[in-house]
Amino acid sequence: MKMVFLGPPGAGKGTVAAAAKDYYGIPHISTGDLFRSNIKNETELGLKVKSILASGGLVPDSITIEMVRNRLAEPDCEKGFILDGFPRTIPQADALAEMVDLDAVVDFQISAEEVVERLSGRRMCPSTGRIYHIVFNPPKVDGKDDETGEDLIQREDDKEEAIKHRLDVYTQQTEPLINYYKAKGLIREVKTNNDLTPAQVFELTRKALS
Ligand code: AP5
């Protein structure tokens, strides 16, 4: 299964992908995680994109497309993959269409108010990228990762100003992809909100894909 997870920041793409990768036995490729790992390791790419991520803007298409092209060429992607956070622009979608034939694009829908509630309470394990929420999906021990015990962190771009900017960028540059993929018959809608648990959203996703 070759699929894309589409949706505004905080829609729960990464949370559902964490369950879906085990269920479908395919890798979860998050462009945001790839950029954050480069920033953490202070690579040339990481230094180039650090301030862009902190502000909530988009990394230039040329850099992002090249990174995804290299990742999809790895052998673990042969049977399928979940692309989370890519494509985000029409040129990225056109480039992806030249690389692979997709089976489905899941469009996660959520209100802007709930996005703000989710992102302001999100915490993350810095080494594994495991995602929590202080209210909706708390760790077993306050502030610590369930498996490694490391201190959880708040993402730079989960501050109020950056969240607003990310939502604007999503509306202007990424939302047009819904119609782009509708025209190709690939869209599967999943309506989500903060009353549904991550397990319930995964179940809705599984049904939408079956
Ligand atoms: P990226 O990391 O992709 O960020 P995003 O798309 O903004 O998505 P998020 O990771 O914020 O949200 P999510 O939908 O995965 O939600 P999550 O599961 O964490 O990108 C970061 C940056 O990298 C971009 O701004 C850009 O600069 C750059 N970038 C990345 N890709 C790029 C591209 N293609 N082109 C150019 N630049 C690119 O959940 C959110 C919170 O909600 C968590 O706390 C979670 O615990 C909680 N939650 C999840 N599910 C539920 C539920 N059912 N109920 C209640 N709470 C829930």
Coordinates of C-alpha atoms and ligand atoms in Angstrom, one line a residue, residues 8-15 30-33 35-36 52-53 56-59 64 84-88 92 118-119 121-123 131-133 136-137 155 157 166 192-194 196-198 201, ligand 1:
P8 CA -3.6 20.4 8.6
P9 CA -0.9 20.6 11.3
G10 CA -2.0 18.7 14.4
A11 CA -4.7 16.6 12.5
G12 CA -3.1 13.5 14.0
K13 CA -1.2 12.2 10.9
G14 CA 1.9 11.2 12.9
T15 CA -0.2 9.6 15.6
S30 CA 7.5 11.9 7.8
T31 CA 9.3 14.8 6.1
G32 CA 9.0 16.8 9.3
D33 CA 10.8 14.0 11.3
F35 CA 14.1 17.6 8.8
R36 CA 14.1 17.5 12.6
I52 CA 12.3 27.7 8.3
L53 CA 10.9 24.9 10.6
G56 CA 6.4 27.3 10.4
G57 CA 7.2 28.1 6.8
L58 CA 7.8 25.5 4.1
V59 CA 11.2 24.2 3.1
T64 CA 12.2 18.5 0.0
D84 CA 3.3 11.9 6.2
G85 CA 3.7 15.7 5.4
F86 CA 4.6 15.2 1.8
P87 CA 3.4 16.4 -0.7
R88 CA 2.5 19.9 0.6
Q92 CA 5.7 18.3 -4.9
R118 CA -3.7 19.8 20.2
L119 CA -0.5 21.5 19.2
G121 CA -0.4 20.4 24.4
R122 CA 1.8 18.2 22.3
R123 CA 5.0 16.8 23.7
I131 CA 4.1 11.8 20.2
Y132 CA 2.1 12.6 23.3
H133 CA -0.5 15.2 24.5
F136 CA -5.5 13.6 25.4
N137 CA -2.6 11.2 25.2
R155 CA 8.5 21.5 19.4
D157 CA 6.9 25.4 15.9
R166 CA 1.5 26.9 9.8
T192 CA -11.5 13.6 13.4
N193 CA -12.0 15.6 16.6
N194 CA -10.7 15.6 20.2
L196 CA -12.2 10.5 19.4
T197 CA -9.2 8.6 20.9
P198 CA -6.2 7.9 18.7
V201 CA -9.2 7.5 14.6
Ligands
AP5_1 P1 5.5 18.2 10.2 O1 6.3 17.6 11.2 O2 5.0 17.4 9.0 O3 4.3 19.0 10.8 P2 2.8 19.1 10.5 O4 2.3 18.7 9.1 O5 2.5 20.6 10.8 O6 2.1 18.1 11.3 P3 2.3 17.8 12.8 O7 3.4 16.9 13.0 O8 2.3 19.2 13.5 O9 0.9 17.2 13.1 P4 0.3 15.7 12.9 O10 -0.9 15.8 12.0 O11 1.3 14.7 12.6 O12 -0.3 15.5 14.4 P5 0.2 14.6 15.6 O13 -0.1 13.2 15.3 O14 1.6 15.0 16.0 O15 6.3 19.4 9.5 C1 7.0 20.4 10.3 C2 7.7 21.4 9.4 O16 8.6 20.7 8.5 C3 6.8 22.2 8.4 O17 6.2 23.3 9.1 C4 7.8 22.6 7.3 O18 8.6 23.7 7.8 C5 8.7 21.4 7.2 N1 8.2 20.4 6.2 C6 7.7 19.2 6.4 N2 7.3 18.6 5.3 C7 7.5 19.5 4.3 C8 7.2 19.5 2.9 N3 6.6 18.5 2.3 N4 7.5 20.7 2.2 C9 8.1 21.7 2.8 N5 8.3 21.8 4.1 C10 8.0 20.7 4.9 O19 -0.9 15.1 16.7 C11 -0.9 16.4 17.2 C12 -1.2 16.3 18.7 O20 -2.6 15.9 18.9 C13 -0.4 15.4 19.5 O21 -0.1 16.0 20.8 C14 -1.2 14.1 19.7 O22 -0.9 13.4 20.9 C15 -2.6 14.7 19.7 N6 -3.6 13.8 19.2 C16 -3.4 13.0 18.1 N7 -4.6 12.3 17.9 C17 -5.5 12.7 18.8 C18 -6.8 12.4 19.1 N8 -7.5 11.5 18.4 N9 -7.5 13.0 20.1 C19 -6.8 14.0 20.8 N10 -5.5 14.3 20.6 C20 -4.9 13.7 19.6

